[in-house]
PDB file of C-alpha atoms in Angstrom:
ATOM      1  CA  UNK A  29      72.790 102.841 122.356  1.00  0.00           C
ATOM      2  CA  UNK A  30      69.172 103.871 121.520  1.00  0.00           C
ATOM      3  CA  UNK A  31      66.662 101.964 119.565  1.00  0.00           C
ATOM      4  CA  UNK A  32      65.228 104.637 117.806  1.00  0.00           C
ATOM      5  CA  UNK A  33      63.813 104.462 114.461  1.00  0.00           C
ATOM      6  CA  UNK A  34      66.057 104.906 111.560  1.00  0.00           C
ATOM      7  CA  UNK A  35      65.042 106.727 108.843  1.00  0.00           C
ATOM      8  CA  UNK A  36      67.118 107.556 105.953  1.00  0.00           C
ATOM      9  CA  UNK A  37      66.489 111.193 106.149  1.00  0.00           C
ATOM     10  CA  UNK A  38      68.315 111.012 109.392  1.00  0.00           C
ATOM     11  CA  UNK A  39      71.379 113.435 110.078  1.00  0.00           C
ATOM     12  CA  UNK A  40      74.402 111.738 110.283  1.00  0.00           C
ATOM     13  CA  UNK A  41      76.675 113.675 112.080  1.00  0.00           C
ATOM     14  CA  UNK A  42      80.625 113.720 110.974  1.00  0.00           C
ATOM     15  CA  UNK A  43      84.245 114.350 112.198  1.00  0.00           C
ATOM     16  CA  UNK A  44      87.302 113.273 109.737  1.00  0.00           C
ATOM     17  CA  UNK A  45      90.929 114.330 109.775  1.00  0.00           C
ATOM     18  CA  UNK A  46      92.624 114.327 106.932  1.00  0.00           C
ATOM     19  CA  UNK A  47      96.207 115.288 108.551  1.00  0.00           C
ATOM     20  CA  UNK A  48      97.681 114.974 112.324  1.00  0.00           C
ATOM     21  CA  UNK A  49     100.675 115.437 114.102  1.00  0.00           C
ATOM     22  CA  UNK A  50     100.934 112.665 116.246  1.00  0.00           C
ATOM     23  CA  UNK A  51     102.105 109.692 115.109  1.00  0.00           C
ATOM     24  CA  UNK A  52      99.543 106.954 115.493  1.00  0.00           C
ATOM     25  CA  UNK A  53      99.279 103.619 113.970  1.00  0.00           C
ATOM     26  CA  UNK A  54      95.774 101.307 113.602  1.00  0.00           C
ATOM     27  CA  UNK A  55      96.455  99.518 117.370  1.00  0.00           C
ATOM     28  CA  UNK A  56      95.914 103.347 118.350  1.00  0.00           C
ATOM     29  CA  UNK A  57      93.180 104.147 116.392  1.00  0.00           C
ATOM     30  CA  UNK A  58      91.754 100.810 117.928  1.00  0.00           C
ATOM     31  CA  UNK A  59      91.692 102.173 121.280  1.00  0.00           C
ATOM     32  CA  UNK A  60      90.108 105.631 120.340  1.00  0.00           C
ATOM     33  CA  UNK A  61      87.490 103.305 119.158  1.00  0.00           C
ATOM     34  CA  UNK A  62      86.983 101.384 121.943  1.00  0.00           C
ATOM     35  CA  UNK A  63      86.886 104.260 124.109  1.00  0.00           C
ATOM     36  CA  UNK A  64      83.430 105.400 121.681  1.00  0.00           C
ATOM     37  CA  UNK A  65      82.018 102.141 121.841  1.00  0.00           C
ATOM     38  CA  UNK A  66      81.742 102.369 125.768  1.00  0.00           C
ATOM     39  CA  UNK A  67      80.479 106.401 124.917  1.00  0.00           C
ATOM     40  CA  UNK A  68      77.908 104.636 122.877  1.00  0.00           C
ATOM     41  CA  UNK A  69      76.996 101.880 124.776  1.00  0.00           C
ATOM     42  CA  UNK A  70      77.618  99.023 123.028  1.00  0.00           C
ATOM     43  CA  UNK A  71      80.118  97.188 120.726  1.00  0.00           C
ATOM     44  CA  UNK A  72      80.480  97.524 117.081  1.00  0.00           C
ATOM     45  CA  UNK A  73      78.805  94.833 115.565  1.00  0.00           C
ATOM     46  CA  UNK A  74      81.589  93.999 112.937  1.00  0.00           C
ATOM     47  CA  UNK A  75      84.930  95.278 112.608  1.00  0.00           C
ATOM     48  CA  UNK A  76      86.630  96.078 109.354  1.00  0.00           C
ATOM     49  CA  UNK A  77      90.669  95.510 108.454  1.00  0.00           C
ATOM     50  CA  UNK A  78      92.501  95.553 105.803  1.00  0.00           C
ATOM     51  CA  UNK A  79      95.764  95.549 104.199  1.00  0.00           C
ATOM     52  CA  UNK A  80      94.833  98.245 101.450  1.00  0.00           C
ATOM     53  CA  UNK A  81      91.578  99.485 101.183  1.00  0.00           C
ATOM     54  CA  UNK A  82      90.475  96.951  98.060  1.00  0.00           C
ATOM     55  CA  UNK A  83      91.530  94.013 100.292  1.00  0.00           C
ATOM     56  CA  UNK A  84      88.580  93.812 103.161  1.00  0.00           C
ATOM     57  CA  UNK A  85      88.539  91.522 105.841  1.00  0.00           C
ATOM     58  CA  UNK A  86      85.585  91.275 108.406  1.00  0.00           C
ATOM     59  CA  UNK A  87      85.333  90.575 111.878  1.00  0.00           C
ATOM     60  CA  UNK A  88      82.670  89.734 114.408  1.00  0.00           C
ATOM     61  CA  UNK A  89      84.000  91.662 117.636  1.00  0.00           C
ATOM     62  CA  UNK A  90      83.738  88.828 119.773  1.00  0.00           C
ATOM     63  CA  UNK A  91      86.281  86.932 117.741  1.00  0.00           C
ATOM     64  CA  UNK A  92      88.267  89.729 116.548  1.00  0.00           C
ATOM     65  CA  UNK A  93      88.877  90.482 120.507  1.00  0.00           C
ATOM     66  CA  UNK A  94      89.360  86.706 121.583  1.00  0.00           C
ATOM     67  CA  UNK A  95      91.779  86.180 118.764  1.00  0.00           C
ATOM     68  CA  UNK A  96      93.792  89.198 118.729  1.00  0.00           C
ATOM     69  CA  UNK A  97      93.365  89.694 115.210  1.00  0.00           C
ATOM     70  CA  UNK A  98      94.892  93.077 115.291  1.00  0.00           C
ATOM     71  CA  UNK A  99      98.085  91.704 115.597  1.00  0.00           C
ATOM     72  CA  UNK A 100      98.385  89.321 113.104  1.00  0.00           C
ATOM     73  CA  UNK A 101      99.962  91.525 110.588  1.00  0.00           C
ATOM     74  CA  UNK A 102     100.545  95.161 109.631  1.00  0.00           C
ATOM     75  CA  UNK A 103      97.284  96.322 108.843  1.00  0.00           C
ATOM     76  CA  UNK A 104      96.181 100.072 107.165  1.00  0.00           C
ATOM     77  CA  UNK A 105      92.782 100.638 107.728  1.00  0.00           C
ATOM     78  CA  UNK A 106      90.568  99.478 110.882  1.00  0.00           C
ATOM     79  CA  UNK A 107      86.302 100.513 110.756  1.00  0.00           C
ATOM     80  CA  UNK A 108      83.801  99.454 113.431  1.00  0.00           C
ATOM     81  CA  UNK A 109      80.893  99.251 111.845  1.00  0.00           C
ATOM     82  CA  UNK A 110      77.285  99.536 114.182  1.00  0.00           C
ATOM     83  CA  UNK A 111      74.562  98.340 111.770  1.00  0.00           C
ATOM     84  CA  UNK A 112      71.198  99.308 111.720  1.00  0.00           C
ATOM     85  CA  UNK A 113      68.136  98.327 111.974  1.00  0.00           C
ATOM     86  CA  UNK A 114      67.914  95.436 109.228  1.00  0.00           C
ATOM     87  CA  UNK A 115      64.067  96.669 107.988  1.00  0.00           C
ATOM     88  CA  UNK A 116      65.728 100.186 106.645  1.00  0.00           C
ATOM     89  CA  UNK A 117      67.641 100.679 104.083  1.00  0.00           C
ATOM     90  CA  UNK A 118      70.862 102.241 105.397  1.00  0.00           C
ATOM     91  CA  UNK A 119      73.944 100.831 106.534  1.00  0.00           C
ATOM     92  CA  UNK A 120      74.793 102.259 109.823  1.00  0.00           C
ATOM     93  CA  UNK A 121      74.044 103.720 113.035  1.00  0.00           C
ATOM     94  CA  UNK A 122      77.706 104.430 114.134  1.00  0.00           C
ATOM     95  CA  UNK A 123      80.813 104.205 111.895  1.00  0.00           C
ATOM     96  CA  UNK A 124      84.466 104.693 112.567  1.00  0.00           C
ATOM     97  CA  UNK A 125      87.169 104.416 110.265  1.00  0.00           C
ATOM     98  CA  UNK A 126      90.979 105.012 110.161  1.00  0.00           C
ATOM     99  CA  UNK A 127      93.208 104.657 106.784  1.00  0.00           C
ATOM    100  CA  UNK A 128      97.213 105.424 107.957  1.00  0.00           C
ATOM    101  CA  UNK A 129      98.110 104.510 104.076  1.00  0.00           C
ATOM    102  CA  UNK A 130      95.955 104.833 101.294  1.00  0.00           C
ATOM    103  CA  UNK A 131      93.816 107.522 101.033  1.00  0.00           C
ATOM    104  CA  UNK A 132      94.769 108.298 104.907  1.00  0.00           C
ATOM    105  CA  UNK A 133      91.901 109.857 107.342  1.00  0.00           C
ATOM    106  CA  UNK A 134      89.738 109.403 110.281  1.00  0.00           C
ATOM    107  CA  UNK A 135      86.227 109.440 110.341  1.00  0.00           C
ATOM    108  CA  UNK A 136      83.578 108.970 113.110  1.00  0.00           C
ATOM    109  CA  UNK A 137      79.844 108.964 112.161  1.00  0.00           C
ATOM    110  CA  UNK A 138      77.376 108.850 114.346  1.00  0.00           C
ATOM    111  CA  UNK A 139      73.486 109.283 113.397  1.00  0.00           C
ATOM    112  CA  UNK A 140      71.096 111.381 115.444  1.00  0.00           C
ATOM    113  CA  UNK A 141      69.186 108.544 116.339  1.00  0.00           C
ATOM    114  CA  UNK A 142      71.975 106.359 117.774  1.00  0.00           C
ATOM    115  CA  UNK A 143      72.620 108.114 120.867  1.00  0.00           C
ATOM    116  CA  UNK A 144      70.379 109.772 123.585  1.00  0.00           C
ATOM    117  CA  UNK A 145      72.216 113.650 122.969  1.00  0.00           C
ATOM    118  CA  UNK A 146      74.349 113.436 119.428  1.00  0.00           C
ATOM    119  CA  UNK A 147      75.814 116.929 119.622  1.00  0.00           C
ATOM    120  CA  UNK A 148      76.644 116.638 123.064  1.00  0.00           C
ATOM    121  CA  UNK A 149      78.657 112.995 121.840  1.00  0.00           C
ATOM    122  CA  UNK A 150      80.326 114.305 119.141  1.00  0.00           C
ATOM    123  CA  UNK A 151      81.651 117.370 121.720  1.00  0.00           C
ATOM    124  CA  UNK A 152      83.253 114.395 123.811  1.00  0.00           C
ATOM    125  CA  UNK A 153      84.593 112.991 120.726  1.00  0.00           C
ATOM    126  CA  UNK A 154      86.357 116.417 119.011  1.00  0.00           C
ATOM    127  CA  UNK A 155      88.094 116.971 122.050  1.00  0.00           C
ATOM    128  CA  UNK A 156      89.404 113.558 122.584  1.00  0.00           C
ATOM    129  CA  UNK A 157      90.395 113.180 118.943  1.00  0.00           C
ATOM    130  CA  UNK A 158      92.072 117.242 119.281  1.00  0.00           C
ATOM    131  CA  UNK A 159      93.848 115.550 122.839  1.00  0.00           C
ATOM    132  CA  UNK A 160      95.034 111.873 120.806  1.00  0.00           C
ATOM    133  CA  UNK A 161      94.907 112.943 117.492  1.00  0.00           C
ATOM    134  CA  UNK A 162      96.093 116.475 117.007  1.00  0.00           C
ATOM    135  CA  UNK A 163      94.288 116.944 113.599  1.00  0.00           C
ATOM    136  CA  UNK A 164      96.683 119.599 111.203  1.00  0.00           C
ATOM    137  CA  UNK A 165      92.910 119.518 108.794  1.00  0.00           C
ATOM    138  CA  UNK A 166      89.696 118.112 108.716  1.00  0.00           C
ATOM    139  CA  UNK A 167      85.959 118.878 108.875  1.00  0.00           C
ATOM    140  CA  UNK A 168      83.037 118.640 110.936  1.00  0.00           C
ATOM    141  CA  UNK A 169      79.770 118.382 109.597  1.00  0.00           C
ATOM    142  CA  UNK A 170      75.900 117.357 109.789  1.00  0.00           C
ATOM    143  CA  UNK A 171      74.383 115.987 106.581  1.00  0.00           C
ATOM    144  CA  UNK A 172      71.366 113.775 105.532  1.00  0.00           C
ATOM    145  CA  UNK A 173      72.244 109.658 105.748  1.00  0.00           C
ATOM    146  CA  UNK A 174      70.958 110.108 101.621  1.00  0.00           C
ATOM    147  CA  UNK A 175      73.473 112.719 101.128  1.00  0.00           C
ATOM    148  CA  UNK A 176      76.039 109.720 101.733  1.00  0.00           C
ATOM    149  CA  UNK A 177      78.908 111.491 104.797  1.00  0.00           C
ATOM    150  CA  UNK A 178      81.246 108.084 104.184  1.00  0.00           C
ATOM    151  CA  UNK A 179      81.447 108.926 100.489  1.00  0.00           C
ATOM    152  CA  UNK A 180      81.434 112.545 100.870  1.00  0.00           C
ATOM    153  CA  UNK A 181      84.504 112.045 103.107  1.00  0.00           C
ATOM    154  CA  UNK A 182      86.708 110.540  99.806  1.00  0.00           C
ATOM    155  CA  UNK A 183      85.226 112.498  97.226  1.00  0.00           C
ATOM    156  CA  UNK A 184      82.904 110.207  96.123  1.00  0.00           C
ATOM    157  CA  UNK A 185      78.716 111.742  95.026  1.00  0.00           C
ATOM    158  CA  UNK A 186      75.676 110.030  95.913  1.00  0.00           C
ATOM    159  CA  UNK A 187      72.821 110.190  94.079  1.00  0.00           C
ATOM    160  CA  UNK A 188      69.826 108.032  95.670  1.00  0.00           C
ATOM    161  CA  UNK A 189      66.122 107.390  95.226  1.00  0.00           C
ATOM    162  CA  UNK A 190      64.213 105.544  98.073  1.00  0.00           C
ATOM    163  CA  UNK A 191      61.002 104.522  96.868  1.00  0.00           C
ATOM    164  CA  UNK A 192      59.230 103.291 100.002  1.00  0.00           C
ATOM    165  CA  UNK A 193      60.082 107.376 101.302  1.00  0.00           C
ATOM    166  CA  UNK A 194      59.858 108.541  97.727  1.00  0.00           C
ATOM    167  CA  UNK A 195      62.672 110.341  98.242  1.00  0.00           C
ATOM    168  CA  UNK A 196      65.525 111.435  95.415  1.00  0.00           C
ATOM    169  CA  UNK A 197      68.655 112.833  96.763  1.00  0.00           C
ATOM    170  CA  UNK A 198      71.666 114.658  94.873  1.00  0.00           C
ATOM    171  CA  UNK A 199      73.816 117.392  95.782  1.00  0.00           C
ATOM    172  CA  UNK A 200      73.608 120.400  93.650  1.00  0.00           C
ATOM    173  CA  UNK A 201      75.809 120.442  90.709  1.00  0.00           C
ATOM    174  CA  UNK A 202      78.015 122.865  92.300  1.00  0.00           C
ATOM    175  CA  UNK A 203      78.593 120.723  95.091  1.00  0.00           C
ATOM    176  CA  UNK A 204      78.462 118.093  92.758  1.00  0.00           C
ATOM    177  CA  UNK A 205      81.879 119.584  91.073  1.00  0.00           C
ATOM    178  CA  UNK A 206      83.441 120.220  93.904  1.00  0.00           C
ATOM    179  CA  UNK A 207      83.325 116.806  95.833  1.00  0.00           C
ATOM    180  CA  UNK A 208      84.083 115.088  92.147  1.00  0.00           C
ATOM    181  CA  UNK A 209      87.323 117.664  92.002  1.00  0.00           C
ATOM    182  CA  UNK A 210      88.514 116.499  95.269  1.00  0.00           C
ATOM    183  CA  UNK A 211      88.105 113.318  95.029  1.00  0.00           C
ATOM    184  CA  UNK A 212      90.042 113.133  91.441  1.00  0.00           C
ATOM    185  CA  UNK A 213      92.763 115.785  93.423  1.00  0.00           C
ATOM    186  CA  UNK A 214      92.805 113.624  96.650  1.00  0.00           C
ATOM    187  CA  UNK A 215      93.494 110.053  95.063  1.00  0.00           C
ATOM    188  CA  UNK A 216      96.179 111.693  93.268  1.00  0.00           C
ATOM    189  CA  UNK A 217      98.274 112.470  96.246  1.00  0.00           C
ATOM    190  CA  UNK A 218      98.057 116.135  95.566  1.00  0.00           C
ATOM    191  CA  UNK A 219      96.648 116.680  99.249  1.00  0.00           C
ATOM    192  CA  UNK A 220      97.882 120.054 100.433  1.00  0.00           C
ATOM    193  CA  UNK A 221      95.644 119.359 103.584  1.00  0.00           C
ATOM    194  CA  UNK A 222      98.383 121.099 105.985  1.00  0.00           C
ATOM    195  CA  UNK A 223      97.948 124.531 103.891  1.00  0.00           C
ATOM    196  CA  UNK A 224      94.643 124.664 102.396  1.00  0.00           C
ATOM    197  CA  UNK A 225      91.321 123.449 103.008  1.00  0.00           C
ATOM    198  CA  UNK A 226      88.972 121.048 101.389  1.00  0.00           C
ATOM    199  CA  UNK A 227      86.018 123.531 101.721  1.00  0.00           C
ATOM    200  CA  UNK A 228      84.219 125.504 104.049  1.00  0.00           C
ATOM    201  CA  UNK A 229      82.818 123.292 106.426  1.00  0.00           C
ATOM    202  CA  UNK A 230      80.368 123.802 109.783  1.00  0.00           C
ATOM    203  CA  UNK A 231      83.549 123.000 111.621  1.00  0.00           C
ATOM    204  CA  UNK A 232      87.038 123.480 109.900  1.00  0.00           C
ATOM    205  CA  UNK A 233      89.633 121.630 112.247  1.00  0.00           C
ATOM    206  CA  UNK A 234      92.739 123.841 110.797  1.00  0.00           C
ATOM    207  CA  UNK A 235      96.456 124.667 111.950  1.00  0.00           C
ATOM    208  CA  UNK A 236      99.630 127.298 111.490  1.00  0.00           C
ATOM    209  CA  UNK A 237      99.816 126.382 107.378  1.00  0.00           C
ATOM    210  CA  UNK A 238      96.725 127.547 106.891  1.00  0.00           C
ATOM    211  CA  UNK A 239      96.342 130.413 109.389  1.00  0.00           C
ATOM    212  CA  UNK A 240      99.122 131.763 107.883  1.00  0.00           C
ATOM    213  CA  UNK A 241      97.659 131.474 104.559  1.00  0.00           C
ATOM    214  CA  UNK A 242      97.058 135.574 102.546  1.00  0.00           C
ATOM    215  CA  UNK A 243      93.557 136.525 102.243  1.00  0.00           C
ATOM    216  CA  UNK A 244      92.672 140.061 101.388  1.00  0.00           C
ATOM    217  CA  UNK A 245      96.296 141.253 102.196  1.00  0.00           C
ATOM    218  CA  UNK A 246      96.562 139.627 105.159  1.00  0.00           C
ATOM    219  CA  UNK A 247      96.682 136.051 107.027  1.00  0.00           C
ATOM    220  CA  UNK A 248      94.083 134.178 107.321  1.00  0.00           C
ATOM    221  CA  UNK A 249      93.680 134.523 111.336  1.00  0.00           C
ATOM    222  CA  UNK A 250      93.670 138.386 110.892  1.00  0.00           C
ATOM    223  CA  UNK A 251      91.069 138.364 108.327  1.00  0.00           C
ATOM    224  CA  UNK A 252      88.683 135.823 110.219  1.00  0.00           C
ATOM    225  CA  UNK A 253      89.152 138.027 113.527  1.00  0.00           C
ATOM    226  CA  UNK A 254      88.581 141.183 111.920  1.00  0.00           C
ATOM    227  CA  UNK A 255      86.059 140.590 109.889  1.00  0.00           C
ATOM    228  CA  UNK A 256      84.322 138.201 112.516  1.00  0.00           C
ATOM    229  CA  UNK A 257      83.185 135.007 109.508  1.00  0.00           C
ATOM    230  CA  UNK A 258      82.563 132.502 112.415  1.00  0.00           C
ATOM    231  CA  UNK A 259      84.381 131.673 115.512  1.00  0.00           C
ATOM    232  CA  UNK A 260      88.197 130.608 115.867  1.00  0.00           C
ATOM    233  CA  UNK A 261      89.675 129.453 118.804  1.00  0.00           C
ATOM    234  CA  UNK A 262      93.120 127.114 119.538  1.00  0.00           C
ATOM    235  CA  UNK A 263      91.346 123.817 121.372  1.00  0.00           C
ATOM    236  CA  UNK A 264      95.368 121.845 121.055  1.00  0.00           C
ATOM    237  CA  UNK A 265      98.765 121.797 120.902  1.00  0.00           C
ATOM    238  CA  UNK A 266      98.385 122.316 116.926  1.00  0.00           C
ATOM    239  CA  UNK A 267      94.456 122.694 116.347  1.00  0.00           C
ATOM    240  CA  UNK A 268      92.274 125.748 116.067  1.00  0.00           C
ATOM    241  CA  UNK A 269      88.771 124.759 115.217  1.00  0.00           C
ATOM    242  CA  UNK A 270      86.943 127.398 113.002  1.00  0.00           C
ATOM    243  CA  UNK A 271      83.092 127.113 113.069  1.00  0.00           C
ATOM    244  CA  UNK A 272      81.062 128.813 110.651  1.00  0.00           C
ATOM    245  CA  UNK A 273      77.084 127.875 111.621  1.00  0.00           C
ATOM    246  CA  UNK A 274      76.098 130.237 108.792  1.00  0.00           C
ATOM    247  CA  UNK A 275      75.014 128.822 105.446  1.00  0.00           C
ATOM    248  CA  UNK A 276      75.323 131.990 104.179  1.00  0.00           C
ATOM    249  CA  UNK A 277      78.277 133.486 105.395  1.00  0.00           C
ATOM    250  CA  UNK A 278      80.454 129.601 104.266  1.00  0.00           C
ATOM    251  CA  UNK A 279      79.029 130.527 100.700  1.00  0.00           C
ATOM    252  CA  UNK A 280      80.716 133.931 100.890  1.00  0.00           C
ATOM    253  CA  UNK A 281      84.008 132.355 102.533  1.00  0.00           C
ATOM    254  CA  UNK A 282      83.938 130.112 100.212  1.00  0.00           C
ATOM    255  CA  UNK A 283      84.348 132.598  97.572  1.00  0.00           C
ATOM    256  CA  UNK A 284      87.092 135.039  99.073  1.00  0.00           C
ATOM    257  CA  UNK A 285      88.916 131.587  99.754  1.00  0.00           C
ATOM    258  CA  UNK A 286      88.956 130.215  96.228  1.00  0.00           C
ATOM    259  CA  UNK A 287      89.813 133.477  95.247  1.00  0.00           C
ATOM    260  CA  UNK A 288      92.846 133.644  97.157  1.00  0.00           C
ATOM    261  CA  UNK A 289      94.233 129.835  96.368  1.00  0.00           C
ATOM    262  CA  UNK A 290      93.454 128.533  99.964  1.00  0.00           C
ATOM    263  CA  UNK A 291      91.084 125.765  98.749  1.00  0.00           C
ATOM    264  CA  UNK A 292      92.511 123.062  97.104  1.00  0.00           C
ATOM    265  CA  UNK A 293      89.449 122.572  94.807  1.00  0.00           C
ATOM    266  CA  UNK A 294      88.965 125.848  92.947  1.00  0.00           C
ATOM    267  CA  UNK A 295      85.237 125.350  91.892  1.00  0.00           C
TER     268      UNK A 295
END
């Protein structure tokens, strides 16, 4: 792992799966972590597990691995947590977290600085988490550290000011909304993940519910192809991955799909 400077301006880039096919359970999720530790270079520097996601305990990986701790009980969430630099103010250079209960998902964080080539890492990662995983929805994305990705993820805003950058960060209140909407819709259980989307992403990991979804008159696969908004391709058994690099052209999609009930926060 690099020993670059961290600043909290960084981009942190994200994947997280809200839904999969395969059925996995944390010991599983363990070893897709271990496998990006060695891609990083380095173990995590604590690991994370709990019972429910209010009930924390932490690990040093050297005695997490010597005592088997992962198989003392039936955990539901397992993180690896690569800290940074202690002189900044942020929290991590590489995070990786898997909930198979409450509030279930996958997430994988990585920031720019933490690895020699960051896109070319997070390729390596998407396809072994489409191979493992089989994701039915989720996101990929690259946002500011100050924008907050982990939060972001459960539908939680950030607002932040950094004095020694002199730097205040908040979404825009329409983004604001939205993440607030999911979030209240999400913790509720009213998921719909395997139909509609959370919102249009850089990278929209998506499968047959939503393809077959009615935009326009027609599915949603017709109307992406023939109207070429991004790129959609089938990378697994029961992924397509939809990228829209576009600022612009989300916004629109964005739009069309809230007008046709695909997202499941109408704002």
């Amino acid at each position: 792992m690099e020993n670059h400077d961290f600043f909290d301006t960084n981009i942190v880039c994200s994947i997280v799966i809200y839904e999969w096919a395969n059925e996995l359970s944390i010991i599983d999720f363990k070893h897709i972590f271990d496998w990006i530790s060695q891609l990083v270079g380095t173990a995590p520097d604590s690991i994370q597990l709990a019972e429910s996601e209010a009930k924390y305990k932490s690990y040093k990986w050297k005695y997490f691995e010597k005592n088997n701790v992962i198989n003392r009980r039936e955990w539901d969430l397992i993180a690896y947590h690569w800290f940074r630099n202690i002189e900044t103010k942020s929290g991590i250079r590489v995070y990786c977290v898997a909930s198979t209960r409450s509030f279930r998902r996958l997430g994988i964080y990585i920031d720019e600085a933490a690895v020699v080539d960051v896109i070319g890492v997070m390729k390596q990662i998407s396809r072994t988490i489409i191979e493992k995983v089989e994701p039915i929805y989720g996101y990929g994305a690259m946002q500011s550290y100050l924008d907050g990705p982990l939060e972001y993820a459960r539908g939680i805003n950030v607002t932040t000011y950094y004095s020694h950058e002199n730097i205040f960060s908040q979404a825009d209140v329409d983004t604001r909304e939205r993440i607030s909407a999911f979030g209240s819709e999400f913790r509720k259980n009213k998921r719909r993940l395997n139909e509609k989307l959370r919102d249009v992403e850089v990278i929209n990991y998506i499968s047959a519910g939503h393809l077959a979804g009615i935009v326009d008159g027609m599915t949603l696969e017709d109307w992406i192809i023939s109207g070429n908004r991004g790129t959609l391709n089938k990378e697994g058994e029961a992924t397509w991955v939809w990228r829209i690099p576009d600022e612009h052209e989300r916004s629109q999609i964005r739009t069309d799909l809230i007008r046709s009930g695909l997202l499941v926060v109408t704002i």
